[in-house]
Amino acid sequence: MIRRSPADVGAQAPAEETSTAPAAGEVAAPRPFGGRRSTGAAGDAEAHVTRGPSASGSEDDEAGRKEGDNGSAPLLLRAEGLIKRYATGPRRLFGPRQYVEAVRGISLHVRAGETLALVGESGCGKSSLARLLLGLTPPDAGSIELLGAPLRAGSGPGLRRLRRFVQPIFQDPLAALNPRHPVGLAVREGLDIHVPEMPLEQRKARALSLLARVGLSASHADRLPHELSGGQRQRVVIARALAVEPRLLIADEPTSALDVSVQAQVLNLLAEIREEHALGMLFISHDLRVVAHVADRVAVMYLGRIVEEGPVERIMRAPVHPYTRALLEATPRGRGAPAAFTRLEGEPPSPLNPPAGCAFHPRCPLRRSLDAGAAATCARVAPDVRMIHGDPGHRAACPPAAEAGRLMP
């Protein structure tokens, strides 16, 4: 779970006045894109908000065709070869310092109007990856592009201008909201920072219109976070994320702290907002039932790596990697459903000392059925994520599948 003050992400300190031409390393002012507008005071307020880049980028279209995706939607986020290590203690007098490699060479992309779900066990690196994509922590290797511009953790007007276009939705809304600020102020805070030229009354009107959009009344604006229910607080966090009109949302387990009925309401709200504004979304979850409901594509993580990725229908119907199959079989089913269940042996390996080769091979249920050569390959060679024959857009990192000829070279 990401724990970060809203002031660190959605409400950065205002940049000093600069010339209209961007300096070296900065991002040019974005061009308008289409979207719904309100009427009245709130509509006037929206006119002051700088909108994101155009949704008709030829370079993004070409990139989409190269990757086998729908090239009609612009590429919002591209990450290549991300690696993140964390030191595990003080420096020792003798011997090397130990590091945990939380993210190990991950590449992914998200397009406008689509939801990529990131699933895996607790501790596999999902939230660490989210922090990298939000620009909260710098990667040790790899690159991140947001709206075609490099995203580098740090500070400065270039990063500040980019960061408003990627907004988080946190797992624990009570921890994400300032307990001393009324929720109306929390929603307005991003506008106060990023659009200070907008008149105060119009900023207040826009905050009220956003609260109304997520199903809250104007009377909620004056309440403190502890005076709201869990579902209402999560709606406030969603409204706050939408205030500066982002192009990409990163939702870290946004429904895990809510009961089932409220989960459905929040998920439906996120789906409606995504359709209205052509938003991209990275949806982090460990609940595959929720993922099946909201995602277009799924990426499965294990010990810091992506082991399988593809359209949600194909992942749910015909998973290739044995870890993905085990996750799906462990998902609760209704009465009358088949009781097939693959038991995984042992515990997940320690990130401090990950296994050589395929990190899943010590627990892999296929291990006993492999010949000696294939088993040695699993224990020695770290597999790459490769495309599956006859299934465009579906990729997996599994040596036995590669040996069987299911993966493209």
Short mmCIF file of C-alpha atoms in Angstrom, two decimals:
data_model
loop_
_atom_site.label_atom_id
_atom_site.label_comp_id
_atom_site.label_asym_id
_atom_site.label_seq_id
_atom_site.Cartn_x
_atom_site.Cartn_y
_atom_site.Cartn_z
CA MET A 1 0.00 0.00 0.00
CA ILE A 2 1.27 3.43 -0.89
CA ARG A 3 1.26 5.86 1.98
CA ARG A 4 1.95 9.34 0.69
CA SER A 5 0.66 12.74 1.61
CA PRO A 6 -1.57 14.25 -1.07
CA ALA A 7 0.72 17.26 -1.10
CA ASP A 8 3.50 15.00 -2.45
CA VAL A 9 1.51 13.77 -5.45
CA GLY A 10 -1.59 15.63 -6.50
CA ALA A 11 -0.72 18.98 -4.93
CA GLN A 12 2.83 20.04 -5.64
CA ALA A 13 4.06 23.52 -4.79
CA PRO A 14 3.27 26.01 -7.56
CA ALA A 15 5.97 26.62 -10.13
CA GLU A 16 7.45 30.07 -10.63
CA GLU A 17 6.36 32.03 -13.66
CA THR A 18 8.32 31.00 -16.75
CA SER A 19 8.25 31.92 -20.38
CA THR A 20 5.85 30.14 -22.71
CA ALA A 21 8.71 28.29 -24.41
CA PRO A 22 9.77 25.29 -22.32
CA ALA A 23 13.32 25.15 -21.08
CA ALA A 24 15.57 22.23 -21.81
CA GLY A 25 14.28 19.09 -20.11
CA GLU A 26 10.83 20.56 -19.47
CA VAL A 27 7.54 19.51 -21.00
CA ALA A 28 5.76 21.71 -23.46
CA ALA A 29 2.35 23.02 -22.46
CA PRO A 30 -0.23 20.36 -23.35
CA ARG A 31 -2.81 20.81 -26.07
CA PRO A 32 -6.54 20.55 -25.32
CA PHE A 33 -8.38 17.27 -25.60
CA GLY A 34 -12.10 16.63 -25.70
CA GLY A 35 -14.15 15.78 -22.65
CA ARG A 36 -17.45 16.48 -20.92
CA ARG A 37 -18.06 19.89 -19.47
CA SER A 38 -20.41 21.05 -16.79
CA THR A 39 -22.57 24.13 -17.04
CA GLY A 40 -22.73 27.19 -14.84
CA ALA A 41 -20.02 28.13 -12.40
CA ALA A 42 -18.44 24.72 -12.43
CA GLY A 43 -18.30 24.79 -16.22
CA ASP A 44 -16.54 28.16 -16.13
CA ALA A 45 -14.09 26.71 -13.66
CA GLU A 46 -13.24 23.85 -16.01
CA ALA A 47 -12.35 26.32 -18.73
CA HIS A 48 -9.35 27.39 -16.63
CA VAL A 49 -7.96 23.88 -16.28
CA THR A 50 -5.24 23.02 -18.78
CA ARG A 51 -6.18 19.75 -20.40
CA GLY A 52 -3.89 16.98 -21.51
CA PRO A 53 -2.33 16.35 -24.88
CA SER A 54 -4.31 15.52 -27.98
CA ALA A 55 -5.59 11.97 -28.37
CA SER A 56 -4.37 11.75 -31.97
CA GLY A 57 -0.62 11.18 -31.77
CA SER A 58 0.79 9.48 -34.86
CA GLU A 59 3.90 8.32 -32.96
CA ASP A 60 1.72 6.65 -30.34
CA ASP A 61 -0.33 4.98 -33.05
CA GLU A 62 2.83 3.58 -34.65
CA ALA A 63 4.07 2.36 -31.26
CA GLY A 64 0.75 0.62 -30.72
CA ARG A 65 0.95 -1.18 -34.05
CA LYS A 66 4.48 -2.35 -33.26
CA GLU A 67 3.32 -3.83 -29.95
CA GLY A 68 0.27 -5.52 -31.44
CA ASP A 69 -2.19 -3.28 -29.60
CA ASN A 70 -5.04 -1.15 -30.80
CA GLY A 71 -3.12 1.75 -32.33
CA SER A 72 -6.15 4.03 -32.42
CA ALA A 73 -5.71 5.04 -28.76
CA PRO A 74 -2.74 7.17 -27.69
CA LEU A 75 -0.04 5.72 -25.50
CA LEU A 76 -0.21 7.37 -22.07
CA LEU A 77 2.43 5.43 -20.16
CA ARG A 78 5.40 3.38 -21.25
CA ALA A 79 7.86 1.77 -18.82
CA GLU A 80 10.90 -0.16 -20.02
CA GLY A 81 13.21 -2.37 -17.99
CA LEU A 82 12.38 -0.90 -14.56
CA ILE A 83 14.57 -2.05 -11.67
CA LYS A 84 14.29 -0.85 -8.07
CA ARG A 85 16.49 -1.95 -5.17
CA TYR A 86 16.16 -1.05 -1.50
CA ALA A 87 18.93 -1.33 1.07
CA THR A 88 17.90 -3.62 3.92
CA GLY A 89 19.94 -2.20 6.80
CA PRO A 90 22.95 -0.15 7.84
CA ARG A 91 26.29 -0.56 6.15
CA ARG A 92 28.35 -3.38 7.55
CA LEU A 93 32.03 -3.12 8.39
CA PHE A 94 32.79 -6.33 6.50
CA GLY A 95 30.94 -7.77 3.57
CA PRO A 96 28.69 -6.21 0.95
CA ARG A 97 25.53 -4.35 1.81
CA GLN A 98 22.33 -6.32 1.23
CA TYR A 99 19.60 -5.12 -1.11
CA VAL A 100 16.08 -6.21 -1.91
CA GLU A 101 15.28 -6.04 -5.61
CA ALA A 102 11.59 -5.18 -5.40
CA VAL A 103 11.12 -4.53 -9.13
CA ARG A 104 13.16 -6.66 -11.52
CA GLY A 105 13.15 -5.55 -15.15
CA ILE A 106 9.48 -4.75 -15.66
CA SER A 107 8.17 -3.30 -18.93
CA LEU A 108 4.53 -2.30 -19.48
CA HIS A 109 2.35 0.27 -21.20
CA VAL A 110 -1.13 1.77 -20.77
CA ARG A 111 -3.25 3.40 -23.47
CA ALA A 112 -6.04 5.94 -23.21
CA GLY A 113 -9.37 4.39 -22.29
CA GLU A 114 -7.97 1.04 -21.11
CA THR A 115 -7.41 -0.54 -17.71
CA LEU A 116 -4.34 -2.65 -17.06
CA ALA A 117 -4.70 -4.75 -13.92
CA LEU A 118 -1.59 -5.70 -11.95
CA VAL A 119 -2.13 -8.79 -9.80
CA GLY A 120 0.01 -10.94 -7.54
CA GLU A 121 0.62 -12.00 -3.95
CA SER A 122 1.38 -9.49 -1.21
CA GLY A 123 5.05 -8.54 -1.31
CA CYS A 124 5.57 -9.21 -5.02
CA GLY A 125 6.39 -5.54 -5.77
CA LYS A 126 3.09 -4.12 -7.03
CA SER A 127 3.10 -1.02 -4.81
CA SER A 128 6.84 -0.46 -5.37
CA LEU A 129 6.13 -0.39 -9.10
CA ALA A 130 3.27 2.06 -8.55
CA ARG A 131 5.60 4.43 -6.68
CA LEU A 132 8.00 4.40 -9.63
CA LEU A 133 5.21 5.14 -12.11
CA LEU A 134 3.95 8.03 -9.95
CA GLY A 135 7.41 9.57 -9.86
CA LEU A 136 7.64 9.23 -6.08
CA THR A 137 10.83 7.18 -6.16
CA PRO A 138 13.46 6.99 -8.92
CA PRO A 139 14.19 3.66 -10.62
CA ASP A 140 17.72 2.29 -10.37
CA ALA A 141 17.51 1.31 -14.04
CA GLY A 142 15.02 1.61 -16.86
CA SER A 143 12.89 4.47 -18.17
CA ILE A 144 9.36 5.82 -17.78
CA GLU A 145 7.54 7.97 -20.33
CA LEU A 146 4.30 9.75 -19.50
CA LEU A 147 2.48 11.33 -22.44
CA GLY A 148 5.64 10.90 -24.51
CA ALA A 149 7.90 12.79 -22.07
CA PRO A 150 10.40 11.20 -19.67
CA LEU A 151 9.19 11.03 -16.07
CA ARG A 152 11.99 11.43 -13.57
CA ALA A 153 11.50 11.44 -9.82
CA GLY A 154 12.68 14.63 -8.14
CA SER A 155 11.37 18.16 -8.38
CA GLY A 156 11.07 21.08 -10.73
CA PRO A 157 8.42 22.66 -12.95
CA GLY A 158 8.84 20.08 -15.72
CA LEU A 159 8.09 17.17 -13.38
CA ARG A 160 5.34 19.17 -11.66
CA ARG A 161 3.63 19.83 -14.98
CA LEU A 162 3.79 16.15 -15.89
CA ARG A 163 2.80 14.80 -12.49
CA ARG A 164 -0.61 16.44 -12.57
CA PHE A 165 -1.54 14.11 -15.44
CA VAL A 166 -0.99 10.95 -13.37
CA GLN A 167 -2.94 10.75 -10.11
CA PRO A 168 -3.19 8.06 -7.42
CA ILE A 169 -6.17 6.48 -5.73
CA PHE A 170 -5.02 5.04 -2.42
CA GLN A 171 -5.96 1.83 -0.66
CA ASP A 172 -6.71 3.55 2.68
CA PRO A 173 -8.58 6.81 2.06
CA LEU A 174 -8.55 7.74 5.76
CA ALA A 175 -4.74 7.73 5.76
CA ALA A 176 -4.64 9.57 2.42
CA LEU A 177 -6.79 12.53 3.57
CA ASN A 178 -5.65 15.27 5.95
CA PRO A 179 -7.70 14.64 9.12
CA ARG A 180 -7.91 18.40 9.85
CA HIS A 181 -9.09 19.49 6.40
CA PRO A 182 -12.73 19.39 5.29
CA VAL A 183 -13.07 17.09 2.30
CA GLY A 184 -14.12 19.99 0.07
CA LEU A 185 -10.72 21.56 0.70
CA ALA A 186 -9.01 18.23 0.00
CA VAL A 187 -10.68 18.06 -3.41
CA ARG A 188 -9.84 21.70 -4.14
CA GLU A 189 -6.19 21.44 -3.08
CA GLY A 190 -4.91 20.27 -6.47
CA LEU A 191 -6.58 23.23 -8.18
CA ASP A 192 -5.11 25.63 -5.63
CA ILE A 193 -1.64 24.36 -6.50
CA HIS A 194 -1.83 23.65 -10.22
CA VAL A 195 -4.34 26.28 -11.33
CA PRO A 196 -3.78 29.23 -8.95
CA GLU A 197 -4.97 31.69 -11.61
CA MET A 198 -8.50 30.29 -11.39
CA PRO A 199 -10.71 32.49 -9.18
CA LEU A 200 -11.29 31.00 -5.73
CA GLU A 201 -15.07 30.84 -6.13
CA GLN A 202 -14.72 28.89 -9.34
CA ARG A 203 -12.31 26.46 -7.69
CA LYS A 204 -14.85 25.94 -4.91
CA ALA A 205 -17.61 25.42 -7.46
CA ARG A 206 -15.55 22.85 -9.33
CA ALA A 207 -14.83 20.96 -6.09
CA LEU A 208 -18.57 20.80 -5.39
CA SER A 209 -19.28 19.62 -8.93
CA LEU A 210 -16.70 16.84 -8.55
CA LEU A 211 -18.21 15.73 -5.25
CA ALA A 212 -21.59 15.62 -6.97
CA ARG A 213 -20.10 13.60 -9.83
CA VAL A 214 -18.91 10.89 -7.42
CA GLY A 215 -22.28 10.74 -5.68
CA LEU A 216 -21.79 13.08 -2.70
CA SER A 217 -23.82 16.16 -1.84
CA ALA A 218 -22.62 19.71 -1.19
CA SER A 219 -23.18 19.15 2.54
CA HIS A 220 -20.36 16.60 2.56
CA ALA A 221 -17.82 19.27 1.56
CA ASP A 222 -17.69 20.71 5.09
CA ARG A 223 -17.22 17.38 6.84
CA LEU A 224 -13.94 15.99 8.11
CA PRO A 225 -12.74 12.59 6.82
CA HIS A 226 -13.60 10.74 10.04
CA GLU A 227 -17.22 11.91 9.72
CA LEU A 228 -17.66 9.93 6.48
CA SER A 229 -18.05 6.22 5.83
CA GLY A 230 -15.30 4.23 4.13
CA GLY A 231 -17.10 4.28 0.78
CA GLN A 232 -17.70 8.03 1.00
CA ARG A 233 -14.04 8.67 1.80
CA GLN A 234 -12.96 6.63 -1.22
CA ARG A 235 -15.30 8.71 -3.38
CA VAL A 236 -13.62 11.85 -2.02
CA VAL A 237 -10.20 10.45 -2.99
CA ILE A 238 -11.51 9.74 -6.51
CA ALA A 239 -12.91 13.29 -6.78
CA ARG A 240 -9.57 14.71 -5.62
CA ALA A 241 -7.74 12.67 -8.25
CA LEU A 242 -10.04 14.02 -10.98
CA ALA A 243 -9.74 17.67 -9.94
CA VAL A 244 -6.71 18.46 -12.13
CA GLU A 245 -8.05 16.41 -15.07
CA PRO A 246 -5.42 13.65 -15.20
CA ARG A 247 -4.94 11.36 -18.14
CA LEU A 248 -3.87 8.33 -16.07
CA LEU A 249 -5.06 6.96 -12.71
CA ILE A 250 -3.00 4.55 -10.62
CA ALA A 251 -5.35 2.79 -8.22
CA ASP A 252 -3.57 0.77 -5.51
CA GLU A 253 -6.09 -1.73 -4.09
CA PRO A 254 -8.85 0.94 -4.09
CA THR A 255 -11.62 -1.42 -2.93
CA SER A 256 -9.83 -3.86 -0.62
CA ALA A 257 -10.90 -1.98 2.54
CA LEU A 258 -14.58 -1.77 1.50
CA ASP A 259 -17.43 -4.23 1.91
CA VAL A 260 -18.75 -6.02 -1.17
CA SER A 261 -21.75 -3.78 -1.89
CA VAL A 262 -19.65 -0.60 -1.64
CA GLN A 263 -16.92 -2.23 -3.75
CA ALA A 264 -19.39 -2.64 -6.61
CA GLN A 265 -20.45 1.02 -6.41
CA VAL A 266 -16.85 2.29 -6.45
CA LEU A 267 -15.88 -0.03 -9.33
CA ASN A 268 -18.87 1.09 -11.39
CA LEU A 269 -17.98 4.73 -10.67
CA LEU A 270 -14.39 4.20 -11.84
CA ALA A 271 -15.62 2.50 -15.02
CA GLU A 272 -18.00 5.38 -15.79
CA ILE A 273 -15.30 8.00 -15.22
CA ARG A 274 -12.86 6.12 -17.41
CA GLU A 275 -15.38 6.02 -20.25
CA GLU A 276 -16.34 9.69 -19.88
CA HIS A 277 -12.81 11.07 -19.98
CA ALA A 278 -10.90 8.37 -21.94
CA LEU A 279 -8.66 7.84 -18.93
CA GLY A 280 -6.05 5.13 -18.72
CA MET A 281 -5.87 3.20 -15.46
CA LEU A 282 -3.38 0.93 -13.74
CA PHE A 283 -5.51 -1.09 -11.32
CA ILE A 284 -3.53 -2.93 -8.63
CA SER A 285 -5.35 -5.76 -6.91
CA HIS A 286 -5.02 -9.26 -5.53
CA ASP A 287 -8.73 -10.05 -6.13
CA LEU A 288 -9.10 -11.73 -9.51
CA ARG A 289 -12.90 -11.46 -9.36
CA VAL A 290 -12.59 -7.68 -9.25
CA VAL A 291 -9.97 -7.73 -12.00
CA ALA A 292 -12.27 -9.73 -14.28
CA HIS A 293 -14.90 -7.03 -13.83
CA VAL A 294 -12.81 -3.91 -14.48
CA ALA A 295 -9.72 -4.79 -16.55
CA ASP A 296 -9.03 -4.91 -20.27
CA ARG A 297 -5.57 -6.44 -19.83
CA VAL A 298 -3.90 -8.27 -16.94
CA ALA A 299 -0.25 -8.45 -15.89
CA VAL A 300 0.63 -11.11 -13.31
CA MET A 301 3.61 -10.37 -11.01
CA TYR A 302 5.71 -12.82 -9.05
CA LEU A 303 8.72 -11.76 -6.97
CA GLY A 304 9.26 -8.49 -8.82
CA ARG A 305 8.78 -9.80 -12.37
CA ILE A 306 5.84 -10.01 -14.77
CA VAL A 307 5.31 -13.70 -15.56
CA GLU A 308 2.24 -13.40 -17.80
CA GLU A 309 0.37 -10.58 -19.53
CA GLY A 310 -2.56 -10.47 -21.92
CA PRO A 311 -6.22 -9.60 -22.51
CA VAL A 312 -8.33 -10.37 -19.47
CA GLU A 313 -10.57 -12.86 -21.28
CA ARG A 314 -7.64 -15.00 -22.43
CA ILE A 315 -5.83 -14.83 -19.09
CA MET A 316 -8.98 -15.96 -17.28
CA ARG A 317 -9.87 -18.65 -19.82
CA ALA A 318 -6.50 -20.06 -20.90
CA PRO A 319 -3.60 -19.07 -18.62
CA VAL A 320 -0.18 -20.34 -19.69
CA HIS A 321 2.03 -19.78 -16.65
CA PRO A 322 1.47 -22.27 -13.79
CA TYR A 323 1.47 -19.44 -11.23
CA THR A 324 -1.40 -17.71 -13.06
CA ARG A 325 -3.32 -20.99 -13.15
CA ALA A 326 -2.76 -21.48 -9.42
CA LEU A 327 -4.06 -17.95 -8.69
CA LEU A 328 -7.18 -18.54 -10.74
CA GLU A 329 -7.87 -21.91 -9.14
CA ALA A 330 -7.55 -20.35 -5.69
CA THR A 331 -10.28 -17.80 -6.48
CA PRO A 332 -13.53 -18.62 -4.60
CA ARG A 333 -16.27 -19.96 -6.85
CA GLY A 334 -20.00 -20.41 -6.50
CA ARG A 335 -21.79 -23.65 -5.78
CA GLY A 336 -21.56 -26.27 -8.45
CA ALA A 337 -18.26 -24.97 -9.81
CA PRO A 338 -15.49 -27.54 -10.34
CA ALA A 339 -13.24 -27.92 -7.32
CA ALA A 340 -9.94 -28.15 -9.26
CA PHE A 341 -7.16 -26.76 -7.13
CA THR A 342 -3.39 -26.75 -7.61
CA ARG A 343 -1.54 -26.75 -4.32
CA LEU A 344 1.69 -24.77 -4.39
CA GLU A 345 4.48 -26.20 -2.28
CA GLY A 346 6.32 -24.16 0.30
CA GLU A 347 6.36 -20.41 0.81
CA PRO A 348 7.27 -17.62 -1.61
CA PRO A 349 11.07 -17.20 -1.71
CA SER A 350 12.71 -14.33 0.16
CA PRO A 351 13.34 -11.29 -2.04
CA LEU A 352 16.69 -11.00 -0.25
CA ASN A 353 17.79 -14.28 -1.80
CA PRO A 354 15.64 -15.05 -4.86
CA PRO A 355 16.17 -18.39 -6.62
CA ALA A 356 18.32 -18.55 -9.72
CA GLY A 357 16.58 -19.04 -13.03
CA CYS A 358 12.78 -18.89 -12.96
CA ALA A 359 11.86 -17.52 -9.51
CA PHE A 360 8.78 -19.76 -9.45
CA HIS A 361 10.56 -23.06 -10.16
CA PRO A 362 10.93 -24.21 -6.48
CA ARG A 363 7.12 -24.11 -6.11
CA CYS A 364 6.11 -24.98 -9.68
CA PRO A 365 3.57 -27.85 -9.87
CA LEU A 366 4.99 -28.78 -13.31
CA ARG A 367 8.40 -29.55 -11.83
CA ARG A 368 7.72 -33.26 -11.24
CA SER A 369 6.51 -33.84 -14.79
CA LEU A 370 9.55 -32.25 -16.48
CA ASP A 371 12.53 -34.20 -17.73
CA ALA A 372 15.94 -33.50 -16.22
CA GLY A 373 16.99 -31.10 -18.99
CA ALA A 374 13.87 -28.96 -18.78
CA ALA A 375 14.03 -28.83 -14.98
CA ALA A 376 17.68 -27.74 -15.17
CA THR A 377 16.72 -24.97 -17.61
CA CYS A 378 14.06 -23.68 -15.21
CA ALA A 379 16.60 -23.62 -12.37
CA ARG A 380 19.31 -21.93 -14.42
CA VAL A 381 17.78 -19.52 -16.97
CA ALA A 382 15.66 -16.49 -16.02
CA PRO A 383 12.97 -16.57 -18.72
CA ASP A 384 11.92 -13.57 -20.78
CA VAL A 385 8.28 -12.67 -21.35
CA ARG A 386 7.55 -13.87 -24.89
CA MET A 387 4.54 -13.86 -27.19
CA ILE A 388 2.38 -16.99 -27.37
CA HIS A 389 1.95 -18.64 -30.76
CA GLY A 390 -1.45 -17.90 -32.30
CA ASP A 391 -2.51 -15.61 -29.46
CA PRO A 392 -1.50 -12.00 -30.24
CA GLY A 393 -1.14 -9.76 -27.21
CA HIS A 394 -0.77 -12.72 -24.82
CA ARG A 395 2.75 -13.17 -23.38
CA ALA A 396 4.29 -15.42 -20.77
CA ALA A 397 7.65 -16.22 -19.16
CA CYS A 398 7.68 -20.00 -18.74
CA PRO A 399 10.54 -22.28 -19.89
CA PRO A 400 8.33 -25.43 -20.15
CA ALA A 401 5.91 -23.53 -22.39
CA ALA A 402 8.85 -22.37 -24.50
CA GLU A 403 10.21 -25.94 -24.70
CA ALA A 404 6.78 -27.15 -25.86
CA GLY A 405 6.85 -24.62 -28.69
CA ARG A 406 4.00 -22.50 -27.34
CA LEU A 407 6.12 -19.33 -27.11
CA MET A 408 7.58 -17.45 -30.06
CA PRO A 409 11.39 -17.22 -30.24
#
